[in-house]
CSV table of C-alpha atoms and ligand atoms in Angstrom, one decimal:
chain,number,residue,atom,x,y,z
A,1233,MET,CA,41.1,60.2,26.2
A,1234,ASN,CA,44.0,59.7,28.6
A,1235,LYS,CA,41.3,57.9,30.7
A,1236,ILE,CA,41.7,54.9,28.3
A,1237,THR,CA,43.1,52.7,31.1
A,1238,ASP,CA,40.1,53.6,33.3
A,1239,LEU,CA,37.8,52.7,30.4
A,1240,LEU,CA,39.5,49.3,30.1
A,1241,ASP,CA,39.0,48.7,33.8
A,1242,ASN,CA,35.4,49.9,34.0
A,1243,GLY,CA,34.1,48.2,30.8
A,1244,GLY,CA,33.7,51.4,28.8
A,1245,LEU,CA,36.3,50.5,26.1
A,1246,LYS,CA,33.9,48.6,23.8
A,1247,ASP,CA,32.2,51.8,22.6
A,1248,VAL,CA,35.5,53.3,21.7
A,1249,ILE,CA,36.6,50.2,19.7
A,1250,PHE,CA,33.4,49.1,18.1
A,1251,SER,CA,31.6,52.3,17.3
A,1252,ALA,CA,32.9,55.2,15.1
A,1253,GLN,CA,31.7,57.7,17.7
A,1254,TYR,CA,35.0,58.6,19.3
A,1255,GLU,CA,37.2,57.7,16.3
A,1256,LYS,CA,38.5,61.2,15.4
A,1257,GLU,CA,39.6,62.1,18.9
A,1258,LEU,CA,41.0,58.6,19.4
A,1259,PHE,CA,43.3,58.8,16.3
A,1260,ILE,CA,44.4,62.4,17.3
A,1261,GLU,CA,45.3,61.3,20.8
A,1262,ALA,CA,47.1,58.1,19.6
A,1263,ASP,CA,49.2,60.1,17.0
A,1264,LYS,CA,50.1,62.6,19.7
A,1265,THR,CA,51.3,59.9,22.0
A,1266,ARG,CA,53.4,58.2,19.4
A,1267,ARG,CA,55.0,61.5,18.5
A,1268,ALA,CA,55.7,62.2,22.2
A,1269,VAL,CA,57.4,58.8,22.6
A,1270,TYR,CA,58.9,57.9,19.2
A,1271,GLY,CA,58.6,61.1,17.3
A,1272,THR,CA,57.8,60.6,13.6
A,1273,ASP,CA,60.1,57.6,13.2
A,1274,VAL,CA,58.8,54.5,11.5
A,1275,TYR,CA,61.1,51.6,11.9
A,1276,LEU,CA,61.8,49.3,9.0
A,1277,ARG,CA,62.2,45.5,9.5
A,1278,GLY,CA,63.3,43.3,6.7
A,1279,LEU,CA,61.2,40.1,6.8
A,1280,ILE,CA,62.6,36.8,5.6
A,1281,GLU,CA,60.0,34.1,5.4
A,1282,PHE,CA,62.4,31.2,5.2
A,1283,SER,CA,60.2,28.1,5.3
A,1284,ASN,CA,56.5,27.5,4.7
A,1285,TYR,CA,56.6,23.9,6.1
A,1286,CYS,CA,54.5,23.8,9.3
A,1287,LYS,CA,53.7,20.9,11.6
A,1288,ASN,CA,50.8,22.8,13.0
A,1289,ASP,CA,47.2,23.0,11.7
A,1290,CYS,CA,45.8,26.3,12.8
A,1291,LEU,CA,42.4,26.5,11.2
A,1292,TYR,CA,42.9,30.1,9.9
A,1293,CYS,CA,46.3,29.7,8.3
A,1294,GLY,CA,47.1,29.0,4.7
A,1295,ILE,CA,50.4,27.2,5.4
A,1296,ARG,CA,48.7,24.7,7.8
A,1297,ASN,CA,49.9,21.2,7.6
A,1298,SER,CA,46.6,19.9,6.1
A,1299,ASN,CA,46.8,22.2,3.1
A,1300,LYS,CA,48.0,19.9,0.4
A,1301,ASN,CA,47.5,22.4,-2.4
A,1302,LEU,CA,50.6,24.3,-1.4
A,1303,LYS,CA,54.1,23.9,-2.8
A,1304,ARG,CA,56.5,23.8,0.2
A,1305,TYR,CA,59.9,25.5,0.2
A,1306,ARG,CA,62.8,26.1,2.5
A,1307,LEU,CA,65.6,28.6,2.1
A,1308,SER,CA,69.1,27.3,3.0
A,1309,PRO,CA,71.0,29.1,5.7
A,1310,GLU,CA,73.3,30.6,3.0
A,1311,GLU,CA,70.2,31.9,1.2
A,1312,ILE,CA,68.9,33.4,4.4
A,1313,VAL,CA,72.2,35.2,5.1
A,1314,SER,CA,72.3,36.4,1.5
A,1315,CYS,CA,68.8,38.0,1.9
A,1316,CYS,CA,70.3,39.8,4.9
A,1317,GLU,CA,73.2,41.0,2.8
A,1318,ASN,CA,70.8,42.4,0.3
A,1319,GLY,CA,68.8,43.9,3.1
A,1320,TYR,CA,71.8,45.5,4.7
A,1321,LYS,CA,72.6,47.3,1.5
A,1322,LEU,CA,69.0,48.5,1.3
A,1323,GLY,CA,69.4,50.1,4.8
A,1324,PHE,CA,67.7,47.5,7.0
A,1325,ARG,CA,69.1,47.2,10.5
A,1326,THR,CA,66.6,44.6,11.8
A,1327,PHE,CA,66.0,41.2,10.2
A,1328,VAL,CA,63.0,39.2,11.1
A,1329,LEU,CA,63.3,35.5,10.4
A,1330,GLN,CA,59.9,33.9,10.2
A,1331,SER,CA,58.8,30.4,9.3
A,1332,GLY,CA,56.1,27.8,10.0
A,1333,GLU,CA,57.0,25.3,12.8
A,1334,ASP,CA,59.4,23.4,10.6
A,1335,SER,CA,61.4,20.7,12.5
A,1336,PHE,CA,64.0,20.6,9.7
A,1337,PHE,CA,65.4,23.7,11.2
A,1338,THR,CA,66.8,22.3,14.4
A,1339,ASP,CA,67.8,24.6,17.3
A,1340,LYS,CA,71.4,24.1,16.2
A,1341,ILE,CA,70.7,25.2,12.6
A,1342,ILE,CA,68.7,28.3,13.8
A,1343,CYS,CA,71.4,29.3,16.3
A,1344,GLY,CA,74.0,28.9,13.5
A,1345,ILE,CA,72.0,31.2,11.2
A,1346,VAL,CA,71.5,33.8,14.0
A,1347,ALA,CA,75.2,33.7,14.9
A,1348,SER,CA,76.4,34.2,11.4
A,1349,ILE,CA,74.0,37.2,10.8
A,1350,LYS,CA,75.2,38.8,14.1
A,1351,GLU,CA,78.8,38.2,13.2
A,1352,LYS,CA,78.4,39.8,9.8
A,1353,PHE,CA,76.1,42.6,10.8
A,1354,SER,CA,76.9,43.4,14.4
A,1355,ASP,CA,74.9,46.7,14.2
A,1356,CYS,CA,71.7,44.8,13.4
A,1357,ALA,CA,69.0,43.3,15.5
A,1358,VAL,CA,67.7,39.8,14.7
A,1359,THR,CA,64.1,38.9,15.4
A,1360,LEU,CA,63.0,35.3,15.4
A,1361,SER,CA,59.4,34.2,14.7
A,1362,VAL,CA,59.5,30.4,14.6
A,1363,GLY,CA,56.8,29.3,17.0
A,1364,GLU,CA,56.5,27.6,20.3
A,1365,LYS,CA,59.7,26.1,21.8
A,1366,THR,CA,61.0,25.0,25.2
A,1367,LYS,CA,62.5,27.6,27.5
A,1368,GLU,CA,65.9,25.9,27.0
A,1369,THR,CA,65.6,26.4,23.2
A,1370,TYR,CA,64.7,30.0,23.6
A,1371,ARG,CA,67.7,30.4,25.9
A,1372,SER,CA,70.0,29.0,23.2
A,1373,PHE,CA,68.5,31.4,20.6
A,1374,PHE,CA,69.2,34.3,22.9
A,1375,SER,CA,72.8,33.1,23.6
A,1376,ALA,CA,73.3,32.8,19.9
A,1377,GLY,CA,72.5,36.5,19.6
A,1378,ALA,CA,68.8,36.8,18.8
A,1379,ASP,CA,67.4,40.0,20.2
A,1380,ARG,CA,63.7,39.8,19.7
A,1381,TYR,CA,60.9,37.2,19.4
A,1382,LEU,CA,57.5,37.4,17.8
A,1383,LEU,CA,54.8,35.0,18.9
A,1384,ARG,CA,51.2,36.2,18.6
A,1385,HIS,CA,49.0,34.8,21.3
A,1386,GLU,CA,46.2,34.8,18.7
A,1387,THR,CA,43.4,35.1,21.4
A,1388,ALA,CA,43.6,35.2,25.2
A,1389,ASN,CA,40.4,33.3,25.6
A,1390,GLU,CA,40.5,29.5,26.1
A,1391,GLU,CA,37.3,28.7,24.4
A,1392,HIS,CA,38.1,30.9,21.4
A,1393,TYR,CA,41.6,29.5,21.2
A,1394,ARG,CA,40.1,26.0,20.9
A,1395,LYS,CA,38.0,27.1,18.0
A,1396,LEU,CA,40.9,28.4,16.1
A,1397,HIS,CA,43.4,25.6,16.7
A,1398,PRO,CA,43.7,21.9,16.7
A,1399,GLN,CA,43.0,20.4,20.2
A,1400,TYR,CA,46.6,19.5,20.9
A,1401,MET,CA,47.6,23.2,20.9
A,1402,LYS,CA,47.1,24.8,24.3
A,1403,LEU,CA,46.7,28.5,25.0
A,1404,SER,CA,48.4,28.0,28.4
A,1405,GLU,CA,51.5,26.8,26.6
A,1406,ARG,CA,51.5,29.7,24.2
A,1407,LYS,CA,51.2,32.2,27.1
A,1408,GLN,CA,53.9,30.4,29.0
A,1409,CYS,CA,56.2,30.7,26.0
A,1410,LEU,CA,55.7,34.5,26.0
A,1411,PHE,CA,56.5,34.8,29.7
A,1412,ASP,CA,59.6,32.6,29.2
A,1413,LEU,CA,60.8,34.8,26.4
A,1414,LYS,CA,60.4,37.9,28.5
A,1415,GLU,CA,62.2,36.4,31.4
A,1416,ILE,CA,65.1,35.4,29.2
A,1417,GLY,CA,65.6,39.0,28.1
A,1418,PHE,CA,64.1,39.0,24.6
A,1419,GLN,CA,62.2,42.0,23.3
A,1420,VAL,CA,58.9,40.2,23.0
A,1421,GLY,CA,56.0,40.6,20.5
A,1422,ALA,CA,52.5,39.3,21.0
A,1423,GLY,CA,49.3,40.0,19.2
A,1424,PHE,CA,46.1,38.7,17.6
A,1425,MET,CA,43.9,38.8,14.5
A,1426,VAL,CA,41.0,41.2,14.4
A,1427,GLY,CA,37.7,39.6,13.3
A,1428,SER,CA,38.9,36.0,13.4
A,1429,PRO,CA,36.1,33.5,13.3
A,1430,TYR,CA,34.0,33.3,16.5
A,1431,GLN,CA,35.8,36.3,18.1
A,1432,THR,CA,33.5,38.3,20.3
A,1433,GLN,CA,33.9,41.9,21.5
A,1434,GLU,CA,34.6,40.5,25.0
A,1435,ASN,CA,37.4,38.4,23.6
A,1436,ILE,CA,39.2,41.5,22.3
A,1437,ILE,CA,38.9,43.1,25.7
A,1438,GLU,CA,40.4,39.9,27.2
A,1439,ASP,CA,43.3,40.3,24.7
A,1440,LEU,CA,43.9,43.8,26.0
A,1441,ILE,CA,43.9,42.7,29.6
A,1442,PHE,CA,46.3,39.8,28.8
A,1443,LEU,CA,48.6,42.2,27.0
A,1444,ARG,CA,48.6,44.5,30.0
A,1445,LYS,CA,49.7,41.6,32.1
A,1446,LEU,CA,52.5,40.6,29.7
A,1447,ASN,CA,53.5,44.2,28.9
A,1448,PRO,CA,55.2,43.2,25.6
A,1449,ASP,CA,57.7,45.4,23.7
A,1450,MET,CA,55.9,44.8,20.4
A,1451,ILE,CA,52.2,44.2,19.6
A,1452,GLY,CA,51.2,43.0,16.1
A,1453,ILE,CA,47.5,43.0,15.1
A,1454,GLY,CA,46.0,42.7,11.7
A,1455,PRO,CA,42.6,41.8,10.2
A,1456,PHE,CA,41.8,38.1,9.7
A,1457,ILE,CA,41.7,37.4,6.0
A,1458,ASN,CA,40.3,34.2,4.8
A,1459,HIS,CA,42.3,31.6,2.8
A,1460,ALA,CA,40.5,29.4,0.2
A,1461,ASP,CA,42.3,26.2,1.3
A,1462,THR,CA,41.4,26.4,5.0
A,1463,PRO,CA,38.3,25.4,7.0
A,1464,PHE,CA,37.7,29.1,7.5
A,1465,ALA,CA,37.5,29.9,3.7
A,1466,SER,CA,34.0,31.3,3.9
A,1467,PHE,CA,34.3,33.4,7.0
A,1468,PRO,CA,34.3,37.2,6.4
A,1469,ASN,CA,37.4,39.2,6.7
A,1470,GLY,CA,38.1,41.4,9.7
A,1471,SER,CA,37.2,45.0,9.6
A,1472,LEU,CA,39.6,47.8,8.6
A,1473,GLU,CA,38.0,50.3,10.9
A,1474,VAL,CA,38.0,48.1,14.0
A,1475,THR,CA,41.7,47.2,13.4
A,1476,LEU,CA,42.6,50.9,13.1
A,1477,ARG,CA,40.7,51.8,16.3
A,1478,LEU,CA,42.4,49.0,18.1
A,1479,ILE,CA,45.9,50.2,16.9
A,1480,ALA,CA,45.0,53.6,18.4
A,1481,VAL,CA,43.8,52.0,21.6
A,1482,LEU,CA,47.0,49.9,21.8
A,1483,ARG,CA,49.1,53.0,21.3
A,1484,LEU,CA,47.4,54.8,24.2
A,1485,LEU,CA,47.5,51.7,26.5
A,1486,PHE,CA,51.1,50.9,25.6
A,1487,PRO,CA,52.8,54.2,24.7
A,1488,PHE,CA,56.3,52.6,24.5
A,1489,ALA,CA,55.3,49.6,22.3
A,1490,LEU,CA,56.4,49.0,18.8
A,1491,ILE,CA,53.3,48.5,16.8
A,1492,PRO,CA,53.5,47.4,13.1
A,1493,ALA,CA,51.2,48.5,10.3
A,1494,THR,CA,50.9,44.9,9.1
A,1495,THR,CA,50.9,43.4,5.7
A,1496,ALA,CA,47.4,42.1,6.4
A,1497,LEU,CA,46.2,45.7,7.0
A,1498,GLY,CA,47.8,46.7,3.6
A,1499,THR,CA,46.0,43.7,2.0
A,1500,ILE,CA,42.4,44.6,3.0
A,1501,ALA,CA,42.8,48.3,2.0
A,1502,HIS,CA,45.2,49.8,-0.6
A,1503,ASN,CA,46.3,52.5,1.9
A,1504,GLY,CA,45.8,50.3,5.0
A,1505,ARG,CA,49.3,50.6,6.2
A,1506,GLU,CA,49.3,54.4,5.9
A,1507,LEU,CA,46.1,54.5,7.9
A,1508,GLY,CA,47.7,52.2,10.5
A,1509,LEU,CA,50.6,54.6,10.9
A,1510,LYS,CA,48.2,57.6,11.3
A,1511,ALA,CA,46.4,55.6,14.0
A,1512,GLY,CA,49.6,55.1,16.0
A,1513,ALA,CA,51.6,52.3,14.4
A,1514,ASN,CA,55.4,52.9,14.1
A,1515,VAL,CA,56.8,49.8,12.4
A,1516,VAL,CA,56.6,48.3,8.9
A,1517,MET,CA,58.0,45.0,7.8
A,1518,PRO,CA,58.7,44.9,4.1
A,1519,ASN,CA,59.6,41.6,2.6
A,1520,LEU,CA,63.2,40.6,1.9
A,1521,SER,CA,62.5,37.0,0.8
A,1522,PRO,CA,63.4,36.0,-2.8
A,1523,THR,CA,60.5,37.0,-5.1
A,1524,GLU,CA,60.2,33.4,-6.5
A,1525,ILE,CA,59.0,32.0,-3.2
A,1526,ARG,CA,57.0,34.9,-1.8
A,1527,LYS,CA,53.6,33.7,-3.2
A,1528,LEU,CA,54.1,30.4,-1.3
A,1529,TYR,CA,54.2,32.0,2.1
A,1530,SER,CA,50.4,32.4,1.8
A,1531,LEU,CA,49.0,32.8,5.3
A,1532,TYR,CA,45.9,34.4,3.7
A,1533,ASP,CA,44.6,35.2,0.2
A,1534,ASN,CA,45.6,38.2,-2.0
A,1535,LYS,CA,48.7,39.0,0.2
A,1536,ILE,CA,50.4,42.2,-1.2
A,1537,CYS,CA,54.0,42.5,-2.4
A,1538,THR,CA,54.3,38.9,-3.6
A,1539,GLY,CA,55.5,40.0,-7.0
A,1540,ASP,CA,58.0,42.7,-5.9
A,1541,GLU,CA,61.7,42.7,-5.5
A,1542,ALA,CA,63.1,43.6,-2.1
A,1543,ALA,CA,64.5,46.9,-3.5
A,1544,GLU,CA,61.1,47.8,-4.9
A,1545,CYS,CA,59.3,47.2,-1.6
A,1546,ARG,CA,62.0,49.2,0.2
A,1547,ARG,CA,61.5,52.2,-2.2
A,1548,CYS,CA,57.7,51.9,-2.2
A,1549,ILE,CA,57.4,51.7,1.6
A,1550,GLU,CA,59.7,54.7,2.2
A,1551,HIS,CA,57.7,56.7,-0.2
A,1552,ARG,CA,54.4,55.7,1.5
A,1553,ILE,CA,55.8,56.5,5.0
A,1554,ILE,CA,57.0,60.0,3.9
A,1555,LYS,CA,53.7,60.7,2.1
A,1556,ALA,CA,51.8,59.8,5.3
A,1557,GLY,CA,53.9,62.4,7.2
A,1558,TYR,CA,56.5,60.2,8.9
A,1559,ASN,CA,60.2,59.4,8.7
A,1560,ALA,CA,61.5,56.0,7.5
A,1561,ALA,CA,64.1,55.4,10.2
A,1562,VAL,CA,67.3,53.6,9.5
A,1563,SER,CA,68.3,52.2,12.9
A,1564,ARG,CA,67.7,49.1,15.0
A,1565,GLY,CA,64.6,50.7,16.5
A,1566,ASP,CA,64.7,49.0,19.9
A,1567,SER,CA,61.6,49.1,22.1
A,1568,LYS,CA,61.8,52.0,24.6
A,1569,LEU,CA,60.3,49.8,27.2
A,1570,TRP,CA,63.3,47.4,26.8
A,1571,THR,CA,65.9,50.2,26.5
A,1572,LYS,CA,64.6,51.7,29.8
A,1573,SER,CA,64.8,48.3,31.5
A,1574,GLN,CA,68.4,47.9,30.2
A,1575,ASN,CA,69.4,51.3,31.6
A,1576,LYS,CA,67.8,50.4,34.9
A,1577,ASN,CA,69.7,47.2,35.1
A,1578,THR,CA,73.0,48.9,34.5
A,1579,THR,CA,72.4,51.6,37.1
A,1580,ASP,CA,70.9,49.3,39.7
B,3005,LIG,N1,44.6,36.2,8.3
B,3005,LIG,C1,45.3,37.1,8.9
B,3005,LIG,N2,46.4,36.8,9.6
B,3005,LIG,C2,46.8,35.5,9.7
B,3005,LIG,N3,47.8,35.0,10.3
B,3005,LIG,C3,47.8,33.6,10.0
B,3005,LIG,N4,46.8,33.3,9.2
B,3005,LIG,C4,46.1,34.5,9.0
B,3005,LIG,C5,45.0,34.9,8.3
B,3005,LIG,N5,44.3,34.0,7.6
B,3005,LIG,C6,48.7,35.7,11.3
B,3005,LIG,C7,48.7,35.0,12.6
B,3005,LIG,C8,50.1,34.6,12.8
B,3005,LIG,C9,50.9,35.6,11.9
B,3005,LIG,C10,52.2,35.1,11.5
B,3005,LIG,O1,50.0,35.7,10.8
B,3005,LIG,O2,48.3,35.9,13.6
B,3005,LIG,O3,50.6,34.7,14.1
B,3006,LIG,FE1,56.1,46.0,-1.2
B,3006,LIG,FE2,55.0,48.5,-1.6
B,3006,LIG,S1,55.9,47.7,0.2
B,3006,LIG,S2,55.5,47.0,-3.1
């Protein structure tokens, strides 16, 4: 199975991903690889979904601008920092600040929030996930202290991208953002949904080829889950099995990557995140947002953990990680790809 890169090059990877034939061997090899690189550590990230306003209109997403059935909210900078305070006490050393593309949060406001979190918690990493911005803006976020940036490419295929997004959104711009972020020095996360409407097997292979070119520090994938108030309401959800096999393939193709067992994976199956860990994932991102607003960050239907307090999720997830045979790591959990490049820079 260490021939996985050859299989990607010679077109043989489809069988591995889309049939159950090699599944057992695949999961064993992936788990072996994650243990060799990251041991049994599973890194915890505290996720703060600070605004569900979004100027975009992605057809799959429940917080899209056209969804008028959704109550919109924003947390204030003080509320965001107070979520981090709570998270710090619970042992989180990475905070992920995610929102829709909300122009209320100007570059200056976001930089201010990042700076005050870094000042208070200098031993913590801050990850931003606030969408497409100019390189200049990304640079200002980096200077303010942000360490990582998540921006899923969603699909690497032009035609597929156009079926998932309004016509003013451009795949080339999305890809450019990712390369800009890398160049600036962020630890960068890309990714895509599994089983999104109109996705072909070939598209997924293209995603893997694109990821190989980008060589990201983090790769987030999860099943597509339909949302009743979107144009994709009646499309079927993505497959648990294909998502798990893809996690394993990603682990083998990108041994140093941080790969989350996503909330979407935990939503389509009660033990989805545990299965994700066993397939090679090594990150989980429990929610730190105030319970009152959690239901409103509804990217898809039936999202888990929307009624739980941050402390409950923290306890629950640690229990699940340990039961699955891993260790809930209390550290920043930087990407080894990035750490290696930093060491190289200082010794060069
Ligand atoms: N199902 C699954 N994942 C979704 N996302 C958005 N909408 C959905 C959905 N309906 C994912 C996108 C986005 C991330 C924040 O959530 O990939 O990048
Ligand atoms: Fe939120 Fe289990 S992780 S309740």
